[in-house]
CSV table of C-alpha atoms and ligand atoms in Angstrom, one decimal:
chain,number,residue,atom,x,y,z
A,567,MET,CA,-12.1,35.7,28.5
A,568,GLY,CA,-14.8,37.5,26.6
A,569,GLU,CA,-12.3,40.1,25.5
A,570,MET,CA,-10.0,37.4,24.2
A,571,TYR,CA,-12.8,35.8,22.2
A,572,HIS,CA,-13.6,39.2,20.7
A,573,GLU,CA,-9.9,39.7,19.7
A,574,ILE,CA,-9.7,36.3,18.2
A,575,ALA,CA,-12.9,36.9,16.2
A,576,ARG,CA,-11.4,40.1,14.9
A,577,LEU,CA,-8.2,38.4,14.0
A,578,LEU,CA,-9.9,35.6,12.1
A,579,THR,CA,-12.1,38.0,10.3
A,580,ALA,CA,-9.2,40.2,9.2
A,581,ALA,CA,-6.9,37.3,8.3
A,582,HIS,CA,-6.8,36.6,4.6
A,583,LYS,CA,-6.4,32.9,5.1
A,584,CYS,CA,-7.1,30.8,8.2
A,585,SER,CA,-6.5,27.1,8.7
A,586,ALA,CA,-7.0,24.7,11.6
A,587,LEU,CA,-5.0,21.8,12.9
A,588,THR,CA,-7.0,19.4,15.0
A,589,GLY,CA,-6.1,16.4,17.2
A,590,ALA,CA,-7.9,13.8,19.2
A,591,GLY,CA,-9.2,16.4,21.8
A,592,ILE,CA,-11.7,17.8,19.3
A,593,SER,CA,-13.4,14.4,19.2
A,594,ALA,CA,-13.4,13.7,22.9
A,595,GLU,CA,-16.8,15.3,23.3
A,596,SER,CA,-18.1,12.8,20.6
A,597,GLY,CA,-17.1,10.0,23.0
A,598,ILE,CA,-13.8,9.0,21.3
A,599,ALA,CA,-11.0,8.5,23.8
A,600,THR,CA,-7.9,10.6,23.3
A,601,PHE,CA,-4.5,9.0,23.4
A,602,ARG,CA,-2.4,10.9,25.8
A,603,SER,CA,-4.7,12.8,28.1
A,604,LYS,CA,-5.3,11.4,31.5
A,605,GLY,CA,-7.4,8.3,31.3
A,606,GLY,CA,-6.7,8.1,27.6
A,607,LEU,CA,-6.1,5.0,25.6
A,608,TRP,CA,-2.4,5.0,26.1
A,609,ASP,CA,-2.7,4.7,29.8
A,610,THR,CA,-3.9,1.2,29.0
A,611,TYR,CA,-2.1,0.2,25.8
A,612,ASP,CA,1.4,0.9,24.6
A,613,PRO,CA,1.1,2.4,21.1
A,614,ALA,CA,4.6,1.2,20.2
A,615,VAL,CA,3.2,-2.3,20.6
A,616,TYR,CA,-0.3,-2.0,19.5
A,617,ALA,CA,-0.2,0.6,16.8
A,618,SER,CA,3.1,0.2,15.0
A,619,ILE,CA,3.4,-1.2,11.5
A,620,ASP,CA,6.3,-3.5,12.5
A,621,VAL,CA,4.1,-5.2,15.1
A,622,PHE,CA,1.1,-5.2,12.7
A,623,ASN,CA,3.2,-7.0,10.1
A,624,GLN,CA,4.3,-9.6,12.7
A,625,ASP,CA,1.1,-10.0,14.6
A,626,PRO,CA,-2.0,-8.0,13.3
A,627,SER,CA,-4.1,-9.5,16.0
A,628,LYS,CA,-2.6,-7.0,18.5
A,629,TYR,CA,-4.0,-4.0,16.6
A,630,TRP,CA,-7.4,-5.7,16.1
A,631,THR,CA,-7.6,-6.6,19.7
A,632,ILE,CA,-7.7,-3.0,20.9
A,633,ARG,CA,-9.5,-1.6,17.9
A,634,GLY,CA,-12.9,-2.2,19.4
A,635,ASP,CA,-11.9,-0.4,22.6
A,636,PHE,CA,-10.8,2.7,20.5
A,637,ILE,CA,-13.3,3.2,17.7
A,638,ARG,CA,-15.7,0.4,17.2
A,639,ASN,CA,-17.8,1.1,14.1
A,640,TYR,CA,-17.0,4.1,11.9
A,641,ASN,CA,-20.7,5.0,11.8
A,642,ASP,CA,-21.3,4.9,15.5
A,643,TYR,CA,-19.9,8.4,16.1
A,644,THR,CA,-21.4,11.8,15.4
A,645,PRO,CA,-19.7,15.2,15.2
A,646,ASN,CA,-20.0,17.6,18.1
A,647,SER,CA,-20.4,21.3,18.3
A,648,ALA,CA,-16.7,21.9,17.8
A,649,HIS,CA,-16.6,20.0,14.4
A,650,ARG,CA,-19.8,21.8,13.4
A,651,ALA,CA,-18.3,25.2,14.3
A,652,LEU,CA,-15.3,24.6,12.1
A,653,ALA,CA,-17.6,23.6,9.2
A,654,GLU,CA,-19.6,26.8,9.9
A,655,LEU,CA,-16.4,28.9,9.8
A,656,GLU,CA,-15.6,27.4,6.4
A,657,ARG,CA,-19.1,28.3,5.1
A,658,MET,CA,-18.7,31.8,6.4
A,659,GLY,CA,-15.6,32.1,4.2
A,660,ILE,CA,-13.2,32.4,7.2
A,661,LEU,CA,-11.6,29.0,7.4
A,662,ARG,CA,-9.8,27.6,4.3
A,663,CYS,CA,-9.0,24.1,5.5
A,664,VAL,CA,-8.9,21.7,8.4
A,665,ILE,CA,-5.7,19.7,8.7
A,666,THR,CA,-6.5,16.8,11.0
A,667,GLN,CA,-4.5,14.1,12.8
A,668,ASN,CA,-7.8,12.3,13.5
A,669,ILE,CA,-8.9,9.2,11.7
A,670,ASP,CA,-12.5,9.3,12.8
A,671,GLY,CA,-14.0,11.2,9.8
A,672,LEU,CA,-16.0,13.6,12.0
A,673,HIS,CA,-14.9,16.8,10.2
A,674,ARG,CA,-16.3,15.5,6.9
A,675,LYS,CA,-19.5,14.3,8.6
A,676,ALA,CA,-19.9,17.8,10.2
A,677,GLY,CA,-19.8,19.3,6.7
A,678,SER,CA,-16.2,20.6,6.4
A,679,GLY,CA,-15.3,20.5,2.7
A,680,ASN,CA,-11.6,20.9,2.7
A,681,VAL,CA,-10.2,18.4,5.1
A,682,ILE,CA,-6.6,17.1,5.0
A,683,GLU,CA,-6.4,13.8,6.8
A,684,ILE,CA,-2.7,13.4,7.4
A,685,HIS,CA,-3.0,10.2,9.3
A,686,GLY,CA,-5.6,8.6,7.0
A,687,SER,CA,-9.1,7.6,8.0
A,688,LEU,CA,-11.0,4.6,9.4
A,689,ARG,CA,-13.6,5.1,6.7
A,690,GLU,CA,-11.9,2.4,4.8
A,691,ILE,CA,-10.1,-0.9,5.5
A,692,TYR,CA,-8.4,-2.9,2.8
A,693,CYS,CA,-7.0,-6.3,2.1
A,694,LEU,CA,-3.2,-6.5,2.1
A,695,LYS,CA,-3.4,-9.3,-0.5
A,696,CYS,CA,-6.0,-8.5,-3.1
A,697,HIS,CA,-6.3,-4.7,-2.2
A,698,ARG,CA,-10.1,-4.9,-2.1
A,699,ARG,CA,-11.5,-1.9,-0.1
A,700,TYR,CA,-14.4,-2.0,2.4
A,701,ILE,CA,-16.1,1.4,2.8
A,702,ALA,CA,-17.3,2.5,6.3
A,703,PRO,CA,-17.4,-1.0,7.6
A,704,ASP,CA,-18.4,-2.3,11.0
A,705,VAL,CA,-15.3,-3.7,12.7
A,706,PRO,CA,-15.1,-7.1,11.1
A,707,GLU,CA,-15.2,-10.3,13.0
A,708,GLY,CA,-11.9,-12.0,13.9
A,709,THR,CA,-8.6,-10.9,15.4
A,710,PRO,CA,-7.3,-10.3,12.8
A,711,PRO,CA,-10.1,-10.2,10.4
A,712,TYR,CA,-9.6,-11.7,6.9
A,713,CYS,CA,-10.8,-10.7,3.5
A,714,SER,CA,-12.8,-13.3,1.5
A,715,CYS,CA,-9.6,-14.0,-0.4
A,716,GLY,CA,-7.8,-15.0,2.7
A,717,GLY,CA,-5.7,-11.8,3.0
A,718,ILE,CA,-5.4,-9.8,6.3
A,719,LEU,CA,-7.4,-6.6,6.6
A,720,LYS,CA,-5.7,-3.4,7.6
A,721,PRO,CA,-7.2,0.0,8.3
A,722,ASP,CA,-6.4,2.8,5.9
A,723,THR,CA,-4.6,4.8,8.6
A,724,VAL,CA,-1.0,5.6,9.3
A,725,LEU,CA,0.4,3.4,11.9
A,726,PHE,CA,3.6,4.3,13.8
A,727,GLY,CA,6.6,3.7,11.6
A,728,GLU,CA,4.6,4.2,8.4
A,729,GLN,CA,5.1,7.1,6.0
A,730,LEU,CA,2.4,9.8,5.9
A,731,PRO,CA,0.4,10.1,2.7
A,732,GLU,CA,2.7,12.4,0.6
A,733,ASP,CA,-0.1,14.4,-1.1
A,734,ALA,CA,-1.7,15.2,2.2
A,735,LEU,CA,1.5,16.2,3.9
A,736,ILE,CA,2.5,18.5,1.0
A,737,LYS,CA,-0.9,20.1,1.1
A,738,ALA,CA,-0.8,20.5,4.9
A,739,ARG,CA,2.6,22.2,4.7
A,740,GLU,CA,1.5,24.5,1.9
A,741,GLU,CA,-1.6,25.5,3.9
A,742,SER,CA,0.5,26.1,7.0
A,743,MET,CA,3.0,28.2,5.2
A,744,SER,CA,0.4,30.4,3.5
A,745,CYS,CA,-2.2,31.0,6.2
A,746,SER,CA,-2.1,34.1,8.3
A,747,ALA,CA,-3.9,32.5,11.3
A,748,MET,CA,-4.0,28.9,12.5
A,749,LEU,CA,-6.4,27.4,15.1
A,750,VAL,CA,-4.6,24.6,16.9
A,751,ILE,CA,-7.3,22.5,18.6
A,752,GLY,CA,-7.1,19.5,21.0
A,753,THR,CA,-3.7,18.2,20.1
A,754,SER,CA,-0.9,17.4,22.5
A,755,ALA,CA,1.5,18.3,19.7
A,756,ALA,CA,3.6,15.2,20.4
A,757,VAL,CA,3.4,13.4,17.0
A,758,GLN,CA,5.6,14.6,14.2
A,759,PRO,CA,5.4,15.9,11.6
A,760,ALA,CA,1.9,17.3,12.6
A,761,ALA,CA,3.4,18.9,15.7
A,762,SER,CA,5.7,21.0,13.5
A,763,LEU,CA,2.9,22.6,11.4
A,764,PRO,CA,2.1,25.4,13.9
A,765,TYR,CA,5.8,26.3,14.0
A,766,LEU,CA,5.9,26.3,10.2
A,767,ALA,CA,2.9,28.6,10.1
A,768,GLN,CA,4.3,30.9,12.7
A,769,GLN,CA,7.7,31.1,10.9
A,770,HIS,CA,5.7,32.3,7.9
A,771,GLY,CA,3.9,35.0,9.8
A,772,ALA,CA,0.7,33.3,11.0
A,773,LYS,CA,-0.8,34.0,14.4
A,774,ILE,CA,-1.5,30.8,16.4
A,775,ILE,CA,-4.7,30.4,18.5
A,776,GLU,CA,-4.6,27.3,20.7
A,777,ILE,CA,-7.7,25.7,22.1
A,778,ASN,CA,-7.0,23.0,24.6
A,779,ILE,CA,-8.1,22.0,28.1
A,780,GLU,CA,-4.4,21.4,28.9
A,781,PRO,CA,-2.5,23.8,26.5
A,782,ALA,CA,0.5,22.1,24.8
A,783,PHE,CA,1.8,24.7,22.4
A,784,PRO,CA,3.8,27.3,24.4
A,785,GLY,CA,4.4,29.5,21.5
A,786,ALA,CA,0.8,30.3,20.8
A,787,ASP,CA,-0.2,33.9,20.4
A,788,TYR,CA,-3.6,33.2,22.0
A,789,CYS,CA,-4.6,30.4,24.2
A,790,ILE,CA,-8.1,29.4,25.3
A,791,THR,CA,-8.0,26.8,28.1
A,792,GLU,CA,-11.4,25.4,27.4
A,793,LYS,CA,-13.2,22.5,25.8
A,794,ALA,CA,-13.3,22.8,22.0
A,795,GLY,CA,-17.0,22.2,22.0
A,796,ILE,CA,-17.5,25.4,24.0
A,797,ALA,CA,-14.8,27.6,22.7
A,798,LEU,CA,-15.3,27.2,18.9
A,799,PRO,CA,-19.1,27.9,18.9
A,800,GLU,CA,-18.3,31.0,21.1
A,801,ILE,CA,-15.8,32.2,18.4
A,802,VAL,CA,-18.5,31.7,15.7
A,803,GLN,CA,-21.0,33.6,17.8
A,804,GLN,CA,-18.6,36.5,18.3
A,805,ILE,CA,-17.9,36.7,14.6
A,806,ARG,CA,-21.6,36.7,13.9
A,807,SER,CA,-22.2,39.5,16.4
A,808,MET,CA,-19.6,41.6,14.6
A,809,GLY,CA,-22.0,41.6,11.6
B,367,NAD,P1,-3.5,13.3,22.1
B,367,NAD,O1,-4.4,12.3,22.6
B,367,NAD,O2,-2.0,13.2,22.2
B,367,NAD,O3,-3.9,14.7,22.9
B,367,NAD,C1,-5.2,15.1,23.0
B,367,NAD,C2,-5.2,16.6,23.4
B,367,NAD,O4,-6.5,17.0,23.4
B,367,NAD,C3,-4.6,16.8,24.8
B,367,NAD,O5,-3.7,17.9,24.6
B,367,NAD,C4,-5.8,17.2,25.6
B,367,NAD,O6,-5.5,18.2,26.6
B,367,NAD,C5,-6.7,17.8,24.6
B,367,NAD,N1,-8.2,17.7,24.9
B,367,NAD,C6,-8.8,16.6,25.5
B,367,NAD,N2,-10.1,16.9,25.5
B,367,NAD,C7,-10.3,18.1,24.9
B,367,NAD,C8,-11.5,18.9,24.6
B,367,NAD,N3,-12.7,18.5,25.0
B,367,NAD,N4,-11.3,20.1,24.0
B,367,NAD,C9,-10.0,20.6,23.7
B,367,NAD,N5,-8.9,19.8,24.0
B,367,NAD,C10,-9.1,18.6,24.5
B,367,NAD,O7,-4.0,13.6,20.6
B,367,NAD,P2,-3.2,14.0,19.3
B,367,NAD,O8,-2.3,15.2,19.6
B,367,NAD,O9,-4.2,14.2,18.3
B,367,NAD,O10,-2.2,12.8,19.0
B,367,NAD,C11,-2.8,11.5,19.0
B,367,NAD,C12,-2.6,10.7,17.7
B,367,NAD,O11,-3.5,9.6,17.8
B,367,NAD,C13,-2.9,11.4,16.5
B,367,NAD,O12,-2.0,11.1,15.6
B,367,NAD,C14,-4.3,10.8,16.0
B,367,NAD,O13,-4.1,10.3,14.7
B,367,NAD,C15,-4.5,9.6,16.9
B,367,NAD,N6,-5.8,9.6,17.5
B,367,NAD,C16,-6.9,9.9,16.8
B,367,NAD,C17,-8.2,9.9,17.4
B,367,NAD,C18,-9.4,10.3,16.6
B,367,NAD,O14,-9.4,10.1,15.4
B,367,NAD,N7,-10.5,10.8,17.2
B,367,NAD,C19,-8.3,9.6,18.8
B,367,NAD,C20,-7.1,9.3,19.5
B,367,NAD,C21,-5.9,9.3,18.9
């Protein structure tokens, strides 16, 4: 394993542009449940029911019922060593951007500057009627919660069946097509279009380095079967030791 870390460190240092694609697994060590891994949220709740825009429009109380079991208050969670290692790789001039499927805001809290949140963020909720925005709120009272104007509140995240924010998707595709190495961390690669980004990167010549306790990307050039919170600091350490 030590030799593989060394090779990856060499690859990342030599690559002219590196990007990272992250999923729920990178935040597992911050205490946020993943969706699909064993014991994950979706063992208990069907996302097609609880996290789809159609159902939200018909009965928003379903979403707000499970929201507290998923991520309670935006400010309750702190980045772990994996988020911090990615921020450090950016400061070292190695990582150009983090494309994340996560909605927990932990990459920004860890200090990453260039974060593309393709599924939006729980940092804000907004009123469907008057469009007032509430920044980094506690989960409001009520299932569903209402704005003072009487409108229903919705998180600023992409629910199943909703379009991804176009700017973010365009940027994510551009970064994928122009990087020469991509770290793919803690994602089951089951949700499109995020799952196609490593393939896009690979088609354009990038090497793929997967970090996952249960690898999900069979085409990866390198695969570290390890917790992100252990593997990423080790990569940073290897790069530092190369001087
Ligand atoms: P997923 O739940 O489908 O898969 C999680 C992956 O992380 C699995 O492959 C698992 O093996 C791996 N994993 C678990 N713990 C790990 C660890 N410590 N280190 C490395 N890997 C680990 O997640 P997904 O692919 O991101 O798709 C889920 C969707 O749900 C995304 O669209 C995302 O928006 C959303 N989601 C977000 C959060 C969050 O914001 N933290 C949490 C759950 C789900």
